[in-house]
Short mmCIF file of C-alpha atoms in Angstrom, two decimals:
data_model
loop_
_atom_site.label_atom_id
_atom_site.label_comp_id
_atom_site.label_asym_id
_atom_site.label_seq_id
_atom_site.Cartn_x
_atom_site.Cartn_y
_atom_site.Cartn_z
CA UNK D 1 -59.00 34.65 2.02
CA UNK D 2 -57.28 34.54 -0.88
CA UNK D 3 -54.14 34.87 -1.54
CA UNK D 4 -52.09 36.68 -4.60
CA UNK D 5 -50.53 35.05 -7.33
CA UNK D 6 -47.30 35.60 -5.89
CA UNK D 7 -48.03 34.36 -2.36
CA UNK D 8 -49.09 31.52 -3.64
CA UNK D 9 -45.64 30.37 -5.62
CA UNK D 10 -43.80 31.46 -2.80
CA UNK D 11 -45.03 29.00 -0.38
CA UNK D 12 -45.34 26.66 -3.10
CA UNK D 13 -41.70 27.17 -3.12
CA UNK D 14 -41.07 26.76 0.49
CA UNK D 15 -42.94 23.66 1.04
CA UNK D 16 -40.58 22.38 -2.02
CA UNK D 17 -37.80 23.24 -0.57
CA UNK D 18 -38.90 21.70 2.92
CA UNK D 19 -39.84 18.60 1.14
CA UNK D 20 -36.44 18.31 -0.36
CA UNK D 21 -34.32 19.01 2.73
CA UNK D 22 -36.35 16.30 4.53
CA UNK D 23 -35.66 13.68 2.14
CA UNK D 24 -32.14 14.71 1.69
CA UNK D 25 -32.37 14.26 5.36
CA UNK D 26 -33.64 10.95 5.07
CA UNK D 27 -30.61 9.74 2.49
CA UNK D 28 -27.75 11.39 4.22
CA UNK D 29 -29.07 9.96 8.12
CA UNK D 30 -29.48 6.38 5.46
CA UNK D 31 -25.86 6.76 4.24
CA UNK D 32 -24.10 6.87 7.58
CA UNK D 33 -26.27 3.73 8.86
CA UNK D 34 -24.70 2.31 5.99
CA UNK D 35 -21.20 3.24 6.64
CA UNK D 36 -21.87 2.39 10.47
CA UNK D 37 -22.65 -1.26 9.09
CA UNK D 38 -20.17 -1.60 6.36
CA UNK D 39 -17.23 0.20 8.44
CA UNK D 40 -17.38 -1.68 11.66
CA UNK D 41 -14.97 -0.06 14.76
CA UNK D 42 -12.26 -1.36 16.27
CA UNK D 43 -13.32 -4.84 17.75
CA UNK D 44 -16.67 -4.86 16.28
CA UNK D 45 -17.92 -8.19 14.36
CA UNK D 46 -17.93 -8.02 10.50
CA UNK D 47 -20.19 -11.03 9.03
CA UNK D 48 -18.81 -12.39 6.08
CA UNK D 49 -20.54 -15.12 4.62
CA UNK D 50 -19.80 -18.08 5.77
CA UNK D 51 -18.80 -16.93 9.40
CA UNK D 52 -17.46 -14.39 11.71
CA UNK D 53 -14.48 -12.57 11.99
CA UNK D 54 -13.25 -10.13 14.47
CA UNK D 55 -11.03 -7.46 13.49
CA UNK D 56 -9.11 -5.04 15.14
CA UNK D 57 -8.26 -1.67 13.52
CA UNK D 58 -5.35 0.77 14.13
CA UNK D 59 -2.94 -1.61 15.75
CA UNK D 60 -1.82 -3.51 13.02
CA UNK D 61 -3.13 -6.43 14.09
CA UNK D 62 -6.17 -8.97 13.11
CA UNK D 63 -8.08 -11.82 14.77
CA UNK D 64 -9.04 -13.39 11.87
CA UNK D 65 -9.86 -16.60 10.18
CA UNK D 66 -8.23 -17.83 7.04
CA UNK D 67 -11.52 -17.35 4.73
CA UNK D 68 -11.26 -13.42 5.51
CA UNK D 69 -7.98 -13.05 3.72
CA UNK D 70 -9.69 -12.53 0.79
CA UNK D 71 -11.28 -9.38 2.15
CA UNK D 72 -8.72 -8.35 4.09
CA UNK D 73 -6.19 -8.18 1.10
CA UNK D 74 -8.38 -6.70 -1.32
CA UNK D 75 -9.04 -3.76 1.02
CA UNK D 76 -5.41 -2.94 1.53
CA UNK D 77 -5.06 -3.06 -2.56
CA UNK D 78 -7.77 -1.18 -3.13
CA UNK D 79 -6.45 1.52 -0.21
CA UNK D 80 -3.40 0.84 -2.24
CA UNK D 81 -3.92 2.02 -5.98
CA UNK D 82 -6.43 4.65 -4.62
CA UNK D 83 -3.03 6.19 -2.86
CA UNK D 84 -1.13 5.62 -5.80
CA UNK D 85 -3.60 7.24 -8.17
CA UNK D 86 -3.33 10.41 -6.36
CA UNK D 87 0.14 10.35 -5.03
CA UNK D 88 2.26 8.60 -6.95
CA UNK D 89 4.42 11.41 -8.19
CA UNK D 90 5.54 12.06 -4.52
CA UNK D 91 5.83 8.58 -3.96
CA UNK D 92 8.47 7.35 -6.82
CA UNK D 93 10.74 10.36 -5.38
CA UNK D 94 11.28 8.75 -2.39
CA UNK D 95 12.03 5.65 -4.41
CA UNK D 96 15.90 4.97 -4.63
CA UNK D 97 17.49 4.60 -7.94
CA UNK D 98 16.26 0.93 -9.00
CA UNK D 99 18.74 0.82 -11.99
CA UNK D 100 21.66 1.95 -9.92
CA UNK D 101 20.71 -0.39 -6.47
CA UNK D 102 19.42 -3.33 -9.04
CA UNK D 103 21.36 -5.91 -8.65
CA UNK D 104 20.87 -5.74 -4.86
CA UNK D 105 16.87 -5.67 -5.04
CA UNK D 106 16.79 -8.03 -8.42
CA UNK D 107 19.07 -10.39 -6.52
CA UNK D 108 17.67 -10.63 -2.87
CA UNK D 109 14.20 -9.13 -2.29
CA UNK D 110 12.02 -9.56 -5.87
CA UNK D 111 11.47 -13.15 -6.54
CA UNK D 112 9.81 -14.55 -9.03
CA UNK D 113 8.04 -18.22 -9.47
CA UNK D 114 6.99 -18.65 -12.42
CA UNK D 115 5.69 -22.14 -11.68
CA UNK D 116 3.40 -20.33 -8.89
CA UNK D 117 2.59 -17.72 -11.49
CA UNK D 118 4.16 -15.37 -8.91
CA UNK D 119 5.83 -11.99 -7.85
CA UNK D 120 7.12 -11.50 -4.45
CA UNK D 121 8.65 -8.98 -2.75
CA UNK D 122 10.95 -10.18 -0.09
CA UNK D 123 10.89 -7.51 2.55
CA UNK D 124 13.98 -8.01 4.65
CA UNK D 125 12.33 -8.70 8.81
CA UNK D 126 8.86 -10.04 6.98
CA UNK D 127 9.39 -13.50 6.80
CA UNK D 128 11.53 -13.32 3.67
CA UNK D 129 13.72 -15.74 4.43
CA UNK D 130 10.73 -18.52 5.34
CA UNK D 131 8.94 -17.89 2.60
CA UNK D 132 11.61 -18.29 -0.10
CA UNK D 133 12.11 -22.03 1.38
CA UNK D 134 8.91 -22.38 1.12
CA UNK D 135 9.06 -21.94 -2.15
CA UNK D 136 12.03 -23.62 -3.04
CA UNK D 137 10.32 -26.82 -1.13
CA UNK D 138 7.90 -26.70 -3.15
CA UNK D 139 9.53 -26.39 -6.03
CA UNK D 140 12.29 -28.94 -4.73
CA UNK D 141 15.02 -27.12 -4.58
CA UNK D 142 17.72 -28.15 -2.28
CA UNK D 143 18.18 -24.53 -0.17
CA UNK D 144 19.45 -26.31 2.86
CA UNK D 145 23.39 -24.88 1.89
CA UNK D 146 22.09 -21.28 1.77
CA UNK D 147 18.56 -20.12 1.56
CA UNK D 148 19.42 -16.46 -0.08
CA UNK D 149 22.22 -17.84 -2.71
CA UNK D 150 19.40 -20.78 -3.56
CA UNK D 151 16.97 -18.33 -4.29
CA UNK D 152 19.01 -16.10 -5.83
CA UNK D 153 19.64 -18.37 -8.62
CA UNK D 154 16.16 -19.96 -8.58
CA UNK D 155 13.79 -16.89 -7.84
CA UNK D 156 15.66 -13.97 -8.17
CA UNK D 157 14.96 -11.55 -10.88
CA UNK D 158 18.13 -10.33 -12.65
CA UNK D 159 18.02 -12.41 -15.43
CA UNK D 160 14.52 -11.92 -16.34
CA UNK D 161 15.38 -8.01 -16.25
CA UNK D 162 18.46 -8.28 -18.06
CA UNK D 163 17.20 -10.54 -20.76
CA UNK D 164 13.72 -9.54 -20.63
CA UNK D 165 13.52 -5.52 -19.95
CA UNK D 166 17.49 -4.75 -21.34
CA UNK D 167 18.42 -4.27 -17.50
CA UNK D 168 15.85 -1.58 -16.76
CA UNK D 169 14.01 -2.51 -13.52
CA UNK D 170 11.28 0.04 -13.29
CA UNK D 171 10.07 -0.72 -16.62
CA UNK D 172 9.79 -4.50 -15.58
CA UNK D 173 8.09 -3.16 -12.34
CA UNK D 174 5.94 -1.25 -14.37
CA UNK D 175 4.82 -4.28 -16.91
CA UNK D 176 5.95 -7.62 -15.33
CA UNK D 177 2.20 -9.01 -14.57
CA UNK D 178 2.05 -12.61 -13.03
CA UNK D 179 -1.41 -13.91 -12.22
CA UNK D 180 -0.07 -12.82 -7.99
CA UNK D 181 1.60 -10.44 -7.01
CA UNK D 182 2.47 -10.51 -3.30
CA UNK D 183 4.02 -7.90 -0.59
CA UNK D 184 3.93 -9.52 3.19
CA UNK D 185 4.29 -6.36 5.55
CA UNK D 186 5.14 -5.77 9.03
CA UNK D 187 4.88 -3.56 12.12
CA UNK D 188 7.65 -1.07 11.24
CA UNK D 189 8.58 -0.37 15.14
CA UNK D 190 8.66 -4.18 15.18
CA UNK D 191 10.79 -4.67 12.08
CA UNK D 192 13.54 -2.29 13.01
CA UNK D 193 13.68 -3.99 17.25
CA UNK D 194 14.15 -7.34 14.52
CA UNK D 195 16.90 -5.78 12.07
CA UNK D 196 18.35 -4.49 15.36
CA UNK D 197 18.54 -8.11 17.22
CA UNK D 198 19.68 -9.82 13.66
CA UNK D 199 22.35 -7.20 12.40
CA UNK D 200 23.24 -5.57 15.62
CA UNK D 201 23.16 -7.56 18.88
CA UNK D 202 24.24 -11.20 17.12
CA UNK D 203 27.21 -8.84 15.04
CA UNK D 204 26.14 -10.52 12.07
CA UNK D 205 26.78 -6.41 10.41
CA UNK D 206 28.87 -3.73 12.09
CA UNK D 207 27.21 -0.46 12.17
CA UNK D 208 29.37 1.19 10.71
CA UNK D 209 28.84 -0.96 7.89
CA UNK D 210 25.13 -0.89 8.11
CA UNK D 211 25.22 2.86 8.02
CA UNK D 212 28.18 2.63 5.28
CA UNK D 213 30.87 3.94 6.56
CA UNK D 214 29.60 6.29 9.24
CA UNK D 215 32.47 6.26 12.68
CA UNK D 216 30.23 7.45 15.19
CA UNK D 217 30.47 4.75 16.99
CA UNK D 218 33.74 3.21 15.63
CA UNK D 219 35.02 0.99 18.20
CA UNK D 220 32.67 0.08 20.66
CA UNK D 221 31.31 -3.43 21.00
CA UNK D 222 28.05 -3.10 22.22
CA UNK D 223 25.52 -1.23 20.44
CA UNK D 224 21.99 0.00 22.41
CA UNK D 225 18.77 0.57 20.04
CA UNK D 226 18.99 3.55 20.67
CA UNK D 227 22.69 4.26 18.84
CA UNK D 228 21.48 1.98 16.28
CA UNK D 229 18.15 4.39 15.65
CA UNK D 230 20.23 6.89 15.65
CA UNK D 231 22.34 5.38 12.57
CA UNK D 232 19.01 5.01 10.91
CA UNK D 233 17.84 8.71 11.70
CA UNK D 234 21.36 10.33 10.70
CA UNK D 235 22.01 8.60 7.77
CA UNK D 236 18.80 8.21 5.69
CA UNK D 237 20.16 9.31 2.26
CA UNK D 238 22.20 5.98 2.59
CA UNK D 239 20.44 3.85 5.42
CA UNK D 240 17.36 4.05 2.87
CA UNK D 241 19.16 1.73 0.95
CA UNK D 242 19.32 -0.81 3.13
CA UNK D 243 16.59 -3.63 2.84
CA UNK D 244 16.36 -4.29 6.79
CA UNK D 245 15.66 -0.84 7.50
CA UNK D 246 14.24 1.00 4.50
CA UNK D 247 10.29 1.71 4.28
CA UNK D 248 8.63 -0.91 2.16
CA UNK D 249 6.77 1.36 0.15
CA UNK D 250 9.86 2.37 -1.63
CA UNK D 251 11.45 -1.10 -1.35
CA UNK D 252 8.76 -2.82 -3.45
CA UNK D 253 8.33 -0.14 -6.12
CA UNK D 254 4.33 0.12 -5.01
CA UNK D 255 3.13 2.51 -7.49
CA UNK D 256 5.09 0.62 -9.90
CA UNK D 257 4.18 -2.87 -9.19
CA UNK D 258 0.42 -3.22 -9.32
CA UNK D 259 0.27 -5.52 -6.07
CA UNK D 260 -3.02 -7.44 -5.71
CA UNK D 261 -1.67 -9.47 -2.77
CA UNK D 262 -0.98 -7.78 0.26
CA UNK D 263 -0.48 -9.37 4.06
CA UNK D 264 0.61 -8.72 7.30
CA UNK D 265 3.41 -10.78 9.08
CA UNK D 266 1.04 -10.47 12.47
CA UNK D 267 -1.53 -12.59 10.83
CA UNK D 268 0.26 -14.77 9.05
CA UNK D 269 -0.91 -18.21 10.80
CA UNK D 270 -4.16 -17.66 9.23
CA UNK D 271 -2.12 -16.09 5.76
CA UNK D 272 0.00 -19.13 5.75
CA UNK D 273 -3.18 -21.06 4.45
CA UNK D 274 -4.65 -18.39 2.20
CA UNK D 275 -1.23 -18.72 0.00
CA UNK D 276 -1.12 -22.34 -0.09
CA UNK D 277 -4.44 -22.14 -1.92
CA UNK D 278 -3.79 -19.50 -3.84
CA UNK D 279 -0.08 -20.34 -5.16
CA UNK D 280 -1.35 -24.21 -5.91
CA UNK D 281 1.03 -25.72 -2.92
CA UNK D 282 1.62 -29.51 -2.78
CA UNK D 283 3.00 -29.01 0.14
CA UNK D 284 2.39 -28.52 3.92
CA UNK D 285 3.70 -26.28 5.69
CA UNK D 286 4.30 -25.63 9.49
CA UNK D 287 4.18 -21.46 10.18
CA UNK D 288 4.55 -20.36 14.02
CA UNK D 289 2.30 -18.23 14.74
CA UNK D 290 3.18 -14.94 16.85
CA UNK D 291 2.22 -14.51 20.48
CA UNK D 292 0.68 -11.05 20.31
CA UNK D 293 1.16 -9.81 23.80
CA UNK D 294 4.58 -11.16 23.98
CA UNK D 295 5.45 -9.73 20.31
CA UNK D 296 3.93 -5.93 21.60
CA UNK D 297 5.74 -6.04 24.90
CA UNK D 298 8.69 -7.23 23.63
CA UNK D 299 9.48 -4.45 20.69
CA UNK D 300 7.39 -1.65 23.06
CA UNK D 301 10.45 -2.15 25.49
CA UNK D 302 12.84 -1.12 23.18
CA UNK D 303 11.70 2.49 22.62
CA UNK D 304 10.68 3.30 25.95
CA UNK D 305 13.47 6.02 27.19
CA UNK D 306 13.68 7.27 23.40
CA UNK D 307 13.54 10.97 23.50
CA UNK D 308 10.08 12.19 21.88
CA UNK D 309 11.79 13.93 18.97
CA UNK D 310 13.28 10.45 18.58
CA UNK D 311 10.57 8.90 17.70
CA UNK D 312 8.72 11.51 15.85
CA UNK D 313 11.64 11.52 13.07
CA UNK D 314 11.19 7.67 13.15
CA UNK D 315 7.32 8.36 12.53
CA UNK D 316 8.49 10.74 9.57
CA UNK D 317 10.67 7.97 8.40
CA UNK D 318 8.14 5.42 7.75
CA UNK D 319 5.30 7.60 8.36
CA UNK D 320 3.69 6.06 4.52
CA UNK D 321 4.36 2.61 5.70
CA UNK D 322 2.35 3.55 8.85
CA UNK D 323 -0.81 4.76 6.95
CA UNK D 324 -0.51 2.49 4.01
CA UNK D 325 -0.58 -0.75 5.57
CA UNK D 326 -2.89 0.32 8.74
CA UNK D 327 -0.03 0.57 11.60
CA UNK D 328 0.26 2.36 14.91
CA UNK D 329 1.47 6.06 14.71
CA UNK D 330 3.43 5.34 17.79
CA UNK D 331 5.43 2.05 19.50
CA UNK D 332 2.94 2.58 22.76
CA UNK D 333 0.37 2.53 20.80
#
């Protein structure tokens, strides 16, 4: 029988449009496989090419081997700028006033080497204070009197901003380029257990001087976490601007700084060699690595008996730092 003109186009049309959805089909069922093989999960193998490397997602930590660094890095920098590209107006307003706080920052947290053709951004409870002797040792510089007042006068930045950038530090955030530019991070429920042991429990810093001037606990000699997190949660417009406790992503200026070098104090055994090549080390060097299970029991103890709302203001706090840099929403976690 035949049929009309009409009849024809339309199931001309429809078998079109069938043809089409299939092999739209076909590309979106190919695209996940993809992602499925590109993305592994947690604990799956990723096969680089020269050999393989186990990673584990969402914990913050990595079993990895030193020739993954590479990959590893330029993932979080990539993660990075992409978050900075579309965020970085809310971003710089949680930054604190880097011309006012300056000196402080220029001073003790970002170094510069210009023999390593390097930036660094000493994050207080990262390894800071390792890595500037490092440095110093390898430039060999006698730091054994005082690590922080050696590398204040060797790698610390004021004079380059004063001389340099007429005192203004975000515009020397904003165009100071060395060939590296480096940012180690850290657990944040791990860094503050580690600000609290170093400032708190050895009374290297009062708390009322931590939290500058706040008498809540005037007096007393012993200090739990838990008044000490509540320092940090009470006074944030001025415990922000303190380097052991403040969020790195306002501490380094990230949306400022273009970072192309960014690592995690957890994996830092296998980091430790990625940076000697990179910065050109004569040197070797003799990094501890952390026991895991130890290092997640230990700081885990510390929050357990923390109310809930506790720790969701804490989440809140560094919540950025959390998504940023790949971390645990939670210390049990």
């Amino acid at each position: 029988m035949r049929c009309t003109h009409s009849t024809c186009c339309m199931n001309l049309s429809a078998a079109k449009i069938t043809v089409i959805l299939l092999a739209l089909l076909t590309v979106f069922c190919v695209i996940i496989q993809m992602k499925v093989n590109f993305f592994p999960k947690s604990k799956e193998l990723i096969q680089t090419s020269t050999r393989m490397v186990k990673v584990s997602t969402g914990t913050g930590e990595t079993n990895i081997t030193e020739h993954s660094m590479t990959y590893l890095s330029a993932c979080r920098v990539k993660k990075l700028r992409k978050y900075c590209s579309g965020f970085k107006k809310y971003v710089v307003i949680s930054y604190p006033n880097y011309n006012q706080y300056g000196s402080s920052l220029t001073d003790w947290i970002w170094m510069t080497s210009p023999y390593h053709h390097l930036f660094y951004c000493a994050t207080a409870k990262c390894g800071s204070t390792t890595w500037k002797s490092y440095l110093m040792k390898d430039l060999k510089i006698d730091w054994h009197n005082g690590t922080h007042e050696a590398a204040i006068k060797y790698l610390g930045t004021s004079s380059v901003v004063q001389k340099n950038y007429d005192g203004d530090s975000v515009k020397f955030l904003k165009t100071y380029r060395p060939e590296h530019r480096l940012i180690i991070v850290r657990n944040p429920w791990a860094r503050l257990v580690s600000a609290y042991q170093d400032k708190i429990v050895t009374k290297k810093m009062s708390l009322q001087k931590l939290c500058y001037g706040w008498q809540a606990y005037e007096g007393l000699s012993n200090i739990s976490f838990h008044q000490f997190i509540d320092c940090v949660q009470k006074k944030p417009e001025n415990i922000m601007y303190n380097s052991h406790t403040q969020p790195i992503l306002s501490l380094c200026g990230v949306c400022h700084m273009d970072y192309n070098i960014i690592l995690k104090l957890e994996e830092m055994n296998k980091g430790e060699e990625y940076l000697i090549r990179h910065l050109n080390f004569s040197i070797q060097l003799d990094y501890k690595p952390l026991n895991k299970m130890e290092y997640k029991s230990h700081y885990r103890d510390y929050y357990t008996g923390l109310p809930e709302n506790v720790i969701q203001q804490l989440q809140i706090l560094y919540k950025d730092d959390i998504a940023l840099f790949d971390y645990p929403n939670s210390p049990f976690l």
